[in-house]
């Protein structure tokens, strides 16, 4: 079991036009997360192919959170370039938060 976003957040994501998400958990969605039809990871099935969501998982956000608390600046440019794979579905990244 793990914390994360519920399937019902897909409507909010569509309405707010959220385009990217970074999570410090191994999956952005809550676990367990099977639907009535026993579909595994239904949030991923909607947000990635149908809403075009870009997501990163297993980010170490503790130091960034502490830095934001220290200087009270909670806005930054977050850059996480991927490896240049054509048609890839996942890649390691080198994330940077620029304040």
mmCIF file of C-alpha atoms in Angstrom:
data_model
loop_
_atom_site.group_PDB
_atom_site.id
_atom_site.type_symbol
_atom_site.label_atom_id
_atom_site.label_comp_id
_atom_site.label_asym_id
_atom_site.label_seq_id
_atom_site.Cartn_x
_atom_site.Cartn_y
_atom_site.Cartn_z
ATOM 1 C CA UNK A 1 0.000 0.000 0.000
ATOM 2 C CA UNK A 2 1.182 3.542 -0.743
ATOM 3 C CA UNK A 3 -0.143 7.115 -0.637
ATOM 4 C CA UNK A 4 -0.944 8.900 -3.868
ATOM 5 C CA UNK A 5 -3.611 10.414 -6.092
ATOM 6 C CA UNK A 6 -7.014 8.746 -6.358
ATOM 7 C CA UNK A 7 -8.591 7.904 -9.706
ATOM 8 C CA UNK A 8 -11.118 10.710 -9.169
ATOM 9 C CA UNK A 9 -8.332 13.323 -9.483
ATOM 10 C CA UNK A 10 -8.200 12.710 -13.246
ATOM 11 C CA UNK A 11 -11.169 15.069 -13.682
ATOM 12 C CA UNK A 12 -9.397 17.829 -11.706
ATOM 13 C CA UNK A 13 -6.194 17.277 -13.717
ATOM 14 C CA UNK A 14 -8.134 17.687 -16.970
ATOM 15 C CA UNK A 15 -9.987 20.775 -15.736
ATOM 16 C CA UNK A 16 -6.845 22.538 -14.448
ATOM 17 C CA UNK A 17 -4.713 21.466 -17.431
ATOM 18 C CA UNK A 18 -1.967 20.132 -15.176
ATOM 19 C CA UNK A 19 0.801 18.990 -17.503
ATOM 20 C CA UNK A 20 3.426 17.420 -15.230
ATOM 21 C CA UNK A 21 3.734 15.831 -11.821
ATOM 22 C CA UNK A 22 6.673 14.741 -9.667
ATOM 23 C CA UNK A 23 6.208 12.382 -6.743
ATOM 24 C CA UNK A 24 8.476 11.059 -4.013
ATOM 25 C CA UNK A 25 6.674 7.713 -4.069
ATOM 26 C CA UNK A 26 7.250 4.814 -6.468
ATOM 27 C CA UNK A 27 3.895 5.443 -8.103
ATOM 28 C CA UNK A 28 1.951 8.710 -8.355
ATOM 29 C CA UNK A 29 -1.367 7.033 -7.636
ATOM 30 C CA UNK A 30 -2.693 5.561 -4.412
ATOM 31 C CA UNK A 31 -2.234 1.832 -3.792
ATOM 32 C CA UNK A 32 -4.265 -0.318 -3.748
ATOM 33 C CA UNK A 33 -5.968 1.180 -6.760
ATOM 34 C CA UNK A 34 -7.878 -1.465 -8.663
ATOM 35 C CA UNK A 35 -11.231 -0.462 -10.123
ATOM 36 C CA UNK A 36 -14.481 -2.403 -10.017
ATOM 37 C CA UNK A 37 -13.445 -3.986 -13.315
ATOM 38 C CA UNK A 38 -10.166 -5.076 -11.668
ATOM 39 C CA UNK A 39 -8.072 -2.714 -13.816
ATOM 40 C CA UNK A 40 -4.630 -2.214 -12.272
ATOM 41 C CA UNK A 41 -3.306 1.365 -12.045
ATOM 42 C CA UNK A 42 -6.337 3.029 -13.696
ATOM 43 C CA UNK A 43 -5.018 6.552 -12.971
ATOM 44 C CA UNK A 44 -2.011 5.863 -15.233
ATOM 45 C CA UNK A 45 -4.317 4.544 -17.990
ATOM 46 C CA UNK A 46 -6.118 7.916 -18.126
ATOM 47 C CA UNK A 47 -3.496 10.535 -17.282
ATOM 48 C CA UNK A 48 -0.642 9.382 -19.515
ATOM 49 C CA UNK A 49 -2.197 8.397 -22.879
ATOM 50 C CA UNK A 50 -5.456 10.368 -22.739
ATOM 51 C CA UNK A 51 -4.420 13.561 -20.924
ATOM 52 C CA UNK A 52 -0.773 13.692 -21.990
ATOM 53 C CA UNK A 53 0.572 13.779 -18.435
ATOM 54 C CA UNK A 54 4.323 13.770 -17.945
ATOM 55 C CA UNK A 55 5.266 12.311 -14.601
ATOM 56 C CA UNK A 56 8.295 11.518 -12.545
ATOM 57 C CA UNK A 57 8.324 9.062 -9.697
ATOM 58 C CA UNK A 58 10.715 8.279 -6.834
ATOM 59 C CA UNK A 59 12.067 11.841 -6.674
ATOM 60 C CA UNK A 60 13.999 12.756 -3.520
ATOM 61 C CA UNK A 61 12.093 15.928 -2.585
ATOM 62 C CA UNK A 62 13.084 16.179 1.086
ATOM 63 C CA UNK A 63 15.987 18.630 0.590
ATOM 64 C CA UNK A 64 13.941 20.791 -1.782
ATOM 65 C CA UNK A 65 11.086 20.922 0.731
ATOM 66 C CA UNK A 66 13.457 21.882 3.550
ATOM 67 C CA UNK A 67 15.044 24.593 1.394
ATOM 68 C CA UNK A 68 11.613 26.031 0.577
ATOM 69 C CA UNK A 69 10.750 26.176 4.273
ATOM 70 C CA UNK A 70 14.094 27.813 5.120
ATOM 71 C CA UNK A 71 13.871 30.662 2.590
ATOM 72 C CA UNK A 72 10.050 30.733 2.327
ATOM 73 C CA UNK A 73 10.303 30.556 -1.480
ATOM 74 C CA UNK A 74 7.977 27.898 -2.848
ATOM 75 C CA UNK A 75 8.209 28.743 -6.547
ATOM 76 C CA UNK A 76 10.920 27.434 -8.832
ATOM 77 C CA UNK A 77 11.613 26.177 -12.330
ATOM 78 C CA UNK A 78 11.810 22.395 -12.199
ATOM 79 C CA UNK A 79 13.812 20.813 -15.012
ATOM 80 C CA UNK A 80 14.252 17.052 -15.398
ATOM 81 C CA UNK A 81 15.762 16.266 -18.805
ATOM 82 C CA UNK A 82 15.434 12.688 -20.012
ATOM 83 C CA UNK A 83 17.699 10.598 -22.189
ATOM 84 C CA UNK A 84 16.963 11.106 -25.918
ATOM 85 C CA UNK A 85 15.177 7.829 -26.697
ATOM 86 C CA UNK A 86 12.787 7.926 -29.638
ATOM 87 C CA UNK A 87 9.518 6.245 -28.683
ATOM 88 C CA UNK A 88 10.657 5.588 -25.128
ATOM 89 C CA UNK A 89 8.221 5.279 -22.243
ATOM 90 C CA UNK A 90 10.629 5.944 -19.388
ATOM 91 C CA UNK A 91 14.081 7.306 -18.688
ATOM 92 C CA UNK A 92 16.387 8.228 -15.836
ATOM 93 C CA UNK A 93 16.564 11.992 -15.319
ATOM 94 C CA UNK A 94 18.886 14.616 -13.858
ATOM 95 C CA UNK A 95 16.387 16.861 -12.002
ATOM 96 C CA UNK A 96 17.191 20.448 -10.997
ATOM 97 C CA UNK A 97 15.045 23.019 -9.163
ATOM 98 C CA UNK A 98 16.080 26.586 -10.049
ATOM 99 C CA UNK A 99 14.869 29.344 -7.721
#
